[in-house]
Amino acid sequence: MNGATARNPGRPTLRIQRSLTFQVDGPRILDAWCDPGVQARILAGAADPAGSSGDATLWEIRVPLGQKPQVRLHLDARDATSARHRAEGDGGFRLHSRLATLPARGRPGTEVSLEVEFHADGFLTGLLSRRADPAPLLLAGQALRRLREWVEAGNIQPAAPRPQGDGSR
């Protein structure tokens, strides 16, 4: 499910939801999702690790014109079936994510759902939601595919470069 632009600052500007079936159990998926080393592989090409600060990991987001806004990623909650993160950064950037795992219905495996909400509090948030490479809509699906590859096969292949201006999904 993809959201639409909202004018209320308390509501998400963009909501993205993607789901995939994994052939491993939920705890292993959540362990990988919450591991900063795996996060760096999942986000390769879109964000670069930039250290840590207290309970947050720091990231530099790749956007055009050489800008590298910083974002602080916090793990807000984790239980047996889900993990919630929030990210806050330069220019009012705010993001909330939830990764949830459930046994797949009628087939083997685990159904994994990722929901990401971008919130508009400033110019930079709008820029990132439109200009980040890959775009957030593509990144959510790519993150799940890379996570699945990591936990099922133990490795992640580098993303193939996309031609500039490619708006395909």
PDB file of C-alpha atoms in Angstrom:
ATOM      1  CA  MET A   1       0.000   0.000   0.000  1.00  0.00           C
ATOM      2  CA  ASN A   2       1.390   3.397  -0.933  1.00  0.00           C
ATOM      3  CA  GLY A   3       0.249   6.599   0.731  1.00  0.00           C
ATOM      4  CA  ALA A   4      -0.418  10.013  -0.702  1.00  0.00           C
ATOM      5  CA  THR A   5       0.854  13.437   0.193  1.00  0.00           C
ATOM      6  CA  ALA A   6      -0.659  14.868   3.383  1.00  0.00           C
ATOM      7  CA  ARG A   7      -0.597  18.477   4.559  1.00  0.00           C
ATOM      8  CA  ASN A   8      -1.004  17.705   8.262  1.00  0.00           C
ATOM      9  CA  PRO A   9       2.477  17.561   9.882  1.00  0.00           C
ATOM     10  CA  GLY A  10       1.341  14.758  12.208  1.00  0.00           C
ATOM     11  CA  ARG A  11       0.384  12.504   9.293  1.00  0.00           C
ATOM     12  CA  PRO A  12       2.810  10.695   7.009  1.00  0.00           C
ATOM     13  CA  THR A  13       3.692  12.312   3.702  1.00  0.00           C
ATOM     14  CA  LEU A  14       4.395   8.906   2.207  1.00  0.00           C
ATOM     15  CA  ARG A  15       3.451   5.450   3.501  1.00  0.00           C
ATOM     16  CA  ILE A  16       4.927   2.370   1.858  1.00  0.00           C
ATOM     17  CA  GLN A  17       4.095  -1.251   2.627  1.00  0.00           C
ATOM     18  CA  ARG A  18       5.770  -4.277   1.058  1.00  0.00           C
ATOM     19  CA  SER A  19       5.567  -8.004   1.883  1.00  0.00           C
ATOM     20  CA  LEU A  20       7.616 -11.082   0.950  1.00  0.00           C
ATOM     21  CA  THR A  21       7.726 -14.715   2.035  1.00  0.00           C
ATOM     22  CA  PHE A  22      11.016 -15.896   3.553  1.00  0.00           C
ATOM     23  CA  GLN A  23      12.077 -19.531   4.042  1.00  0.00           C
ATOM     24  CA  VAL A  24      13.511 -18.965   7.544  1.00  0.00           C
ATOM     25  CA  ASP A  25      11.985 -18.336  10.959  1.00  0.00           C
ATOM     26  CA  GLY A  26      10.905 -14.963  12.335  1.00  0.00           C
ATOM     27  CA  PRO A  27      13.562 -14.564  15.059  1.00  0.00           C
ATOM     28  CA  ARG A  28      16.395 -15.012  12.535  1.00  0.00           C
ATOM     29  CA  ILE A  29      14.791 -12.417  10.253  1.00  0.00           C
ATOM     30  CA  LEU A  30      14.399  -9.912  13.104  1.00  0.00           C
ATOM     31  CA  ASP A  31      17.975 -10.519  14.324  1.00  0.00           C
ATOM     32  CA  ALA A  32      19.290  -9.691  10.845  1.00  0.00           C
ATOM     33  CA  TRP A  33      16.976  -6.661  10.416  1.00  0.00           C
ATOM     34  CA  CYS A  34      18.199  -5.132  13.696  1.00  0.00           C
ATOM     35  CA  ASP A  35      21.918  -5.834  13.095  1.00  0.00           C
ATOM     36  CA  PRO A  36      23.825  -2.680  11.986  1.00  0.00           C
ATOM     37  CA  GLY A  37      26.177  -4.750   9.814  1.00  0.00           C
ATOM     38  CA  VAL A  38      23.283  -6.315   7.929  1.00  0.00           C
ATOM     39  CA  GLN A  39      21.540  -2.914   7.732  1.00  0.00           C
ATOM     40  CA  ALA A  40      24.630  -1.536   5.949  1.00  0.00           C
ATOM     41  CA  ARG A  41      24.363  -4.299   3.336  1.00  0.00           C
ATOM     42  CA  ILE A  42      20.606  -3.841   2.949  1.00  0.00           C
ATOM     43  CA  LEU A  43      20.953  -0.062   2.475  1.00  0.00           C
ATOM     44  CA  ALA A  44      24.094  -0.191   0.291  1.00  0.00           C
ATOM     45  CA  GLY A  45      23.811   2.397  -2.449  1.00  0.00           C
ATOM     46  CA  ALA A  46      21.138   4.423  -0.647  1.00  0.00           C
ATOM     47  CA  ALA A  47      22.803   5.227   2.692  1.00  0.00           C
ATOM     48  CA  ASP A  48      26.242   4.865   4.247  1.00  0.00           C
ATOM     49  CA  PRO A  49      26.983   4.067   7.908  1.00  0.00           C
ATOM     50  CA  ALA A  50      28.529   7.065   9.680  1.00  0.00           C
ATOM     51  CA  GLY A  51      29.106   5.734  13.207  1.00  0.00           C
ATOM     52  CA  SER A  52      26.956   5.775  16.309  1.00  0.00           C
ATOM     53  CA  SER A  53      25.788   8.213  18.936  1.00  0.00           C
ATOM     54  CA  GLY A  54      24.338   6.897  22.178  1.00  0.00           C
ATOM     55  CA  ASP A  55      21.547   4.457  21.319  1.00  0.00           C
ATOM     56  CA  ALA A  56      21.416   5.537  17.652  1.00  0.00           C
ATOM     57  CA  THR A  57      23.318   4.531  14.559  1.00  0.00           C
ATOM     58  CA  LEU A  58      24.246   7.391  12.251  1.00  0.00           C
ATOM     59  CA  TRP A  59      23.721   7.235   8.485  1.00  0.00           C
ATOM     60  CA  GLU A  60      24.479   9.516   5.553  1.00  0.00           C
ATOM     61  CA  ILE A  61      21.706   9.444   2.943  1.00  0.00           C
ATOM     62  CA  ARG A  62      22.732   9.586  -0.711  1.00  0.00           C
ATOM     63  CA  VAL A  63      20.939  12.321  -2.628  1.00  0.00           C
ATOM     64  CA  PRO A  64      21.896  14.248  -5.798  1.00  0.00           C
ATOM     65  CA  LEU A  65      24.392  17.089  -5.937  1.00  0.00           C
ATOM     66  CA  GLY A  66      26.740  15.464  -3.429  1.00  0.00           C
ATOM     67  CA  GLN A  67      24.569  16.279  -0.420  1.00  0.00           C
ATOM     68  CA  LYS A  68      24.865  13.772   2.435  1.00  0.00           C
ATOM     69  CA  PRO A  69      22.266  14.568   5.082  1.00  0.00           C
ATOM     70  CA  GLN A  70      22.750  12.688   8.345  1.00  0.00           C
ATOM     71  CA  VAL A  71      20.050  10.534   9.927  1.00  0.00           C
ATOM     72  CA  ARG A  72      19.972   8.976  13.411  1.00  0.00           C
ATOM     73  CA  LEU A  73      18.328   5.529  13.477  1.00  0.00           C
ATOM     74  CA  HIS A  74      16.843   4.251  16.767  1.00  0.00           C
ATOM     75  CA  LEU A  75      15.386   0.837  17.558  1.00  0.00           C
ATOM     76  CA  ASP A  76      12.185   1.783  19.415  1.00  0.00           C
ATOM     77  CA  ALA A  77      10.805  -1.678  20.174  1.00  0.00           C
ATOM     78  CA  ARG A  78      11.328  -5.320  19.389  1.00  0.00           C
ATOM     79  CA  ASP A  79       9.283  -8.326  20.405  1.00  0.00           C
ATOM     80  CA  ALA A  80       8.937 -11.925  19.156  1.00  0.00           C
ATOM     81  CA  THR A  81       7.226 -10.920  15.895  1.00  0.00           C
ATOM     82  CA  SER A  82       8.202  -7.327  15.052  1.00  0.00           C
ATOM     83  CA  ALA A  83      10.740  -4.516  15.282  1.00  0.00           C
ATOM     84  CA  ARG A  84      10.026  -0.782  15.122  1.00  0.00           C
ATOM     85  CA  HIS A  85      12.624   1.833  14.177  1.00  0.00           C
ATOM     86  CA  ARG A  86      12.505   5.598  13.930  1.00  0.00           C
ATOM     87  CA  ALA A  87      14.901   7.846  12.089  1.00  0.00           C
ATOM     88  CA  GLU A  88      15.384  11.580  12.565  1.00  0.00           C
ATOM     89  CA  GLY A  89      17.741  13.784  10.683  1.00  0.00           C
ATOM     90  CA  ASP A  90      18.813  16.978   9.072  1.00  0.00           C
ATOM     91  CA  GLY A  91      16.148  19.362   7.792  1.00  0.00           C
ATOM     92  CA  GLY A  92      13.242  17.840   9.725  1.00  0.00           C
ATOM     93  CA  PHE A  93      13.591  14.339   8.224  1.00  0.00           C
ATOM     94  CA  ARG A  94      11.489  11.791  10.140  1.00  0.00           C
ATOM     95  CA  LEU A  95      10.756   8.182   9.287  1.00  0.00           C
ATOM     96  CA  HIS A  96       9.060   5.342  11.153  1.00  0.00           C
ATOM     97  CA  SER A  97       9.309   1.699  10.136  1.00  0.00           C
ATOM     98  CA  ARG A  98       7.862  -1.575  11.333  1.00  0.00           C
ATOM     99  CA  LEU A  99       8.999  -5.011  10.196  1.00  0.00           C
ATOM    100  CA  ALA A 100       6.567  -7.775  11.186  1.00  0.00           C
ATOM    101  CA  THR A 101       6.822 -11.537  10.812  1.00  0.00           C
ATOM    102  CA  LEU A 102       4.024 -14.131  10.798  1.00  0.00           C
ATOM    103  CA  PRO A 103       3.872 -17.784   9.706  1.00  0.00           C
ATOM    104  CA  ALA A 104       2.881 -17.878   6.025  1.00  0.00           C
ATOM    105  CA  ARG A 105      -0.708 -19.047   5.502  1.00  0.00           C
ATOM    106  CA  GLY A 106      -1.151 -22.290   3.611  1.00  0.00           C
ATOM    107  CA  ARG A 107       2.524 -22.658   2.676  1.00  0.00           C
ATOM    108  CA  PRO A 108       5.898 -23.055   4.363  1.00  0.00           C
ATOM    109  CA  GLY A 109       7.865 -20.020   5.423  1.00  0.00           C
ATOM    110  CA  THR A 110       7.416 -16.696   7.160  1.00  0.00           C
ATOM    111  CA  GLU A 111       5.451 -13.757   5.764  1.00  0.00           C
ATOM    112  CA  VAL A 112       7.449 -10.568   6.336  1.00  0.00           C
ATOM    113  CA  SER A 113       5.816  -7.162   6.050  1.00  0.00           C
ATOM    114  CA  LEU A 114       7.677  -3.846   6.023  1.00  0.00           C
ATOM    115  CA  GLU A 115       5.806  -0.594   6.567  1.00  0.00           C
ATOM    116  CA  VAL A 116       7.659   2.717   6.231  1.00  0.00           C
ATOM    117  CA  GLU A 117       6.215   6.185   6.901  1.00  0.00           C
ATOM    118  CA  PHE A 118       7.973   9.408   5.895  1.00  0.00           C
ATOM    119  CA  HIS A 119       6.815  12.565   7.686  1.00  0.00           C
ATOM    120  CA  ALA A 120       7.025  16.054   6.183  1.00  0.00           C
ATOM    121  CA  ASP A 121       8.482  18.628   8.522  1.00  0.00           C
ATOM    122  CA  GLY A 122      10.777  20.439   6.135  1.00  0.00           C
ATOM    123  CA  PHE A 123      12.246  20.873   2.714  1.00  0.00           C
ATOM    124  CA  LEU A 124      14.774  18.049   3.127  1.00  0.00           C
ATOM    125  CA  THR A 125      12.092  15.446   3.800  1.00  0.00           C
ATOM    126  CA  GLY A 126      10.398  16.324   0.522  1.00  0.00           C
ATOM    127  CA  LEU A 127      13.721  16.241  -1.291  1.00  0.00           C
ATOM    128  CA  LEU A 128      14.584  12.811   0.111  1.00  0.00           C
ATOM    129  CA  SER A 129      11.182  11.345  -0.653  1.00  0.00           C
ATOM    130  CA  ARG A 130      11.554  12.398  -4.316  1.00  0.00           C
ATOM    131  CA  ARG A 131      15.294  12.436  -5.022  1.00  0.00           C
ATOM    132  CA  ALA A 132      16.931   9.675  -2.964  1.00  0.00           C
ATOM    133  CA  ASP A 133      18.485   6.986  -5.167  1.00  0.00           C
ATOM    134  CA  PRO A 134      16.948   4.533  -5.187  1.00  0.00           C
ATOM    135  CA  ALA A 135      13.605   6.222  -4.578  1.00  0.00           C
ATOM    136  CA  PRO A 136      11.844   5.232  -1.327  1.00  0.00           C
ATOM    137  CA  LEU A 137       9.201   3.189  -3.180  1.00  0.00           C
ATOM    138  CA  LEU A 138      11.935   1.089  -4.766  1.00  0.00           C
ATOM    139  CA  LEU A 139      14.085   1.001  -1.640  1.00  0.00           C
ATOM    140  CA  ALA A 140      11.397  -0.641   0.531  1.00  0.00           C
ATOM    141  CA  GLY A 141      11.033  -3.607  -1.833  1.00  0.00           C
ATOM    142  CA  GLN A 142      14.780  -3.773  -2.392  1.00  0.00           C
ATOM    143  CA  ALA A 143      15.410  -3.809   1.377  1.00  0.00           C
ATOM    144  CA  LEU A 144      13.102  -6.806   1.827  1.00  0.00           C
ATOM    145  CA  ARG A 145      14.660  -8.683  -1.102  1.00  0.00           C
ATOM    146  CA  ARG A 146      18.186  -8.036   0.220  1.00  0.00           C
ATOM    147  CA  LEU A 147      17.159  -9.061   3.729  1.00  0.00           C
ATOM    148  CA  ARG A 148      15.625 -12.280   2.387  1.00  0.00           C
ATOM    149  CA  GLU A 149      18.783 -13.026   0.418  1.00  0.00           C
ATOM    150  CA  TRP A 150      20.912 -12.368   3.494  1.00  0.00           C
ATOM    151  CA  VAL A 151      19.011 -14.638   5.861  1.00  0.00           C
ATOM    152  CA  GLU A 152      18.319 -17.401   3.316  1.00  0.00           C
ATOM    153  CA  ALA A 153      21.702 -17.531   1.569  1.00  0.00           C
ATOM    154  CA  GLY A 154      24.007 -15.593   3.846  1.00  0.00           C
ATOM    155  CA  ASN A 155      25.049 -13.029   1.250  1.00  0.00           C
ATOM    156  CA  ILE A 156      23.780 -10.017  -0.628  1.00  0.00           C
ATOM    157  CA  GLN A 157      24.627  -9.310  -4.253  1.00  0.00           C
ATOM    158  CA  PRO A 158      25.460  -5.711  -5.163  1.00  0.00           C
ATOM    159  CA  ALA A 159      22.562  -3.817  -6.658  1.00  0.00           C
ATOM    160  CA  ALA A 160      22.700  -3.436 -10.427  1.00  0.00           C
ATOM    161  CA  PRO A 161      23.124   0.211 -11.399  1.00  0.00           C
ATOM    162  CA  ARG A 162      19.960   1.850 -12.746  1.00  0.00           C
ATOM    163  CA  PRO A 163      20.102   4.232 -15.675  1.00  0.00           C
ATOM    164  CA  GLN A 164      19.474   7.849 -14.658  1.00  0.00           C
ATOM    165  CA  GLY A 165      15.828   8.819 -14.920  1.00  0.00           C
ATOM    166  CA  ASP A 166      14.607   5.221 -14.790  1.00  0.00           C
ATOM    167  CA  GLY A 167      11.203   5.458 -13.116  1.00  0.00           C
ATOM    168  CA  SER A 168      10.427   1.739 -13.341  1.00  0.00           C
ATOM    169  CA  ARG A 169       9.584  -0.299 -10.282  1.00  0.00           C
TER     170      ARG A 169
END
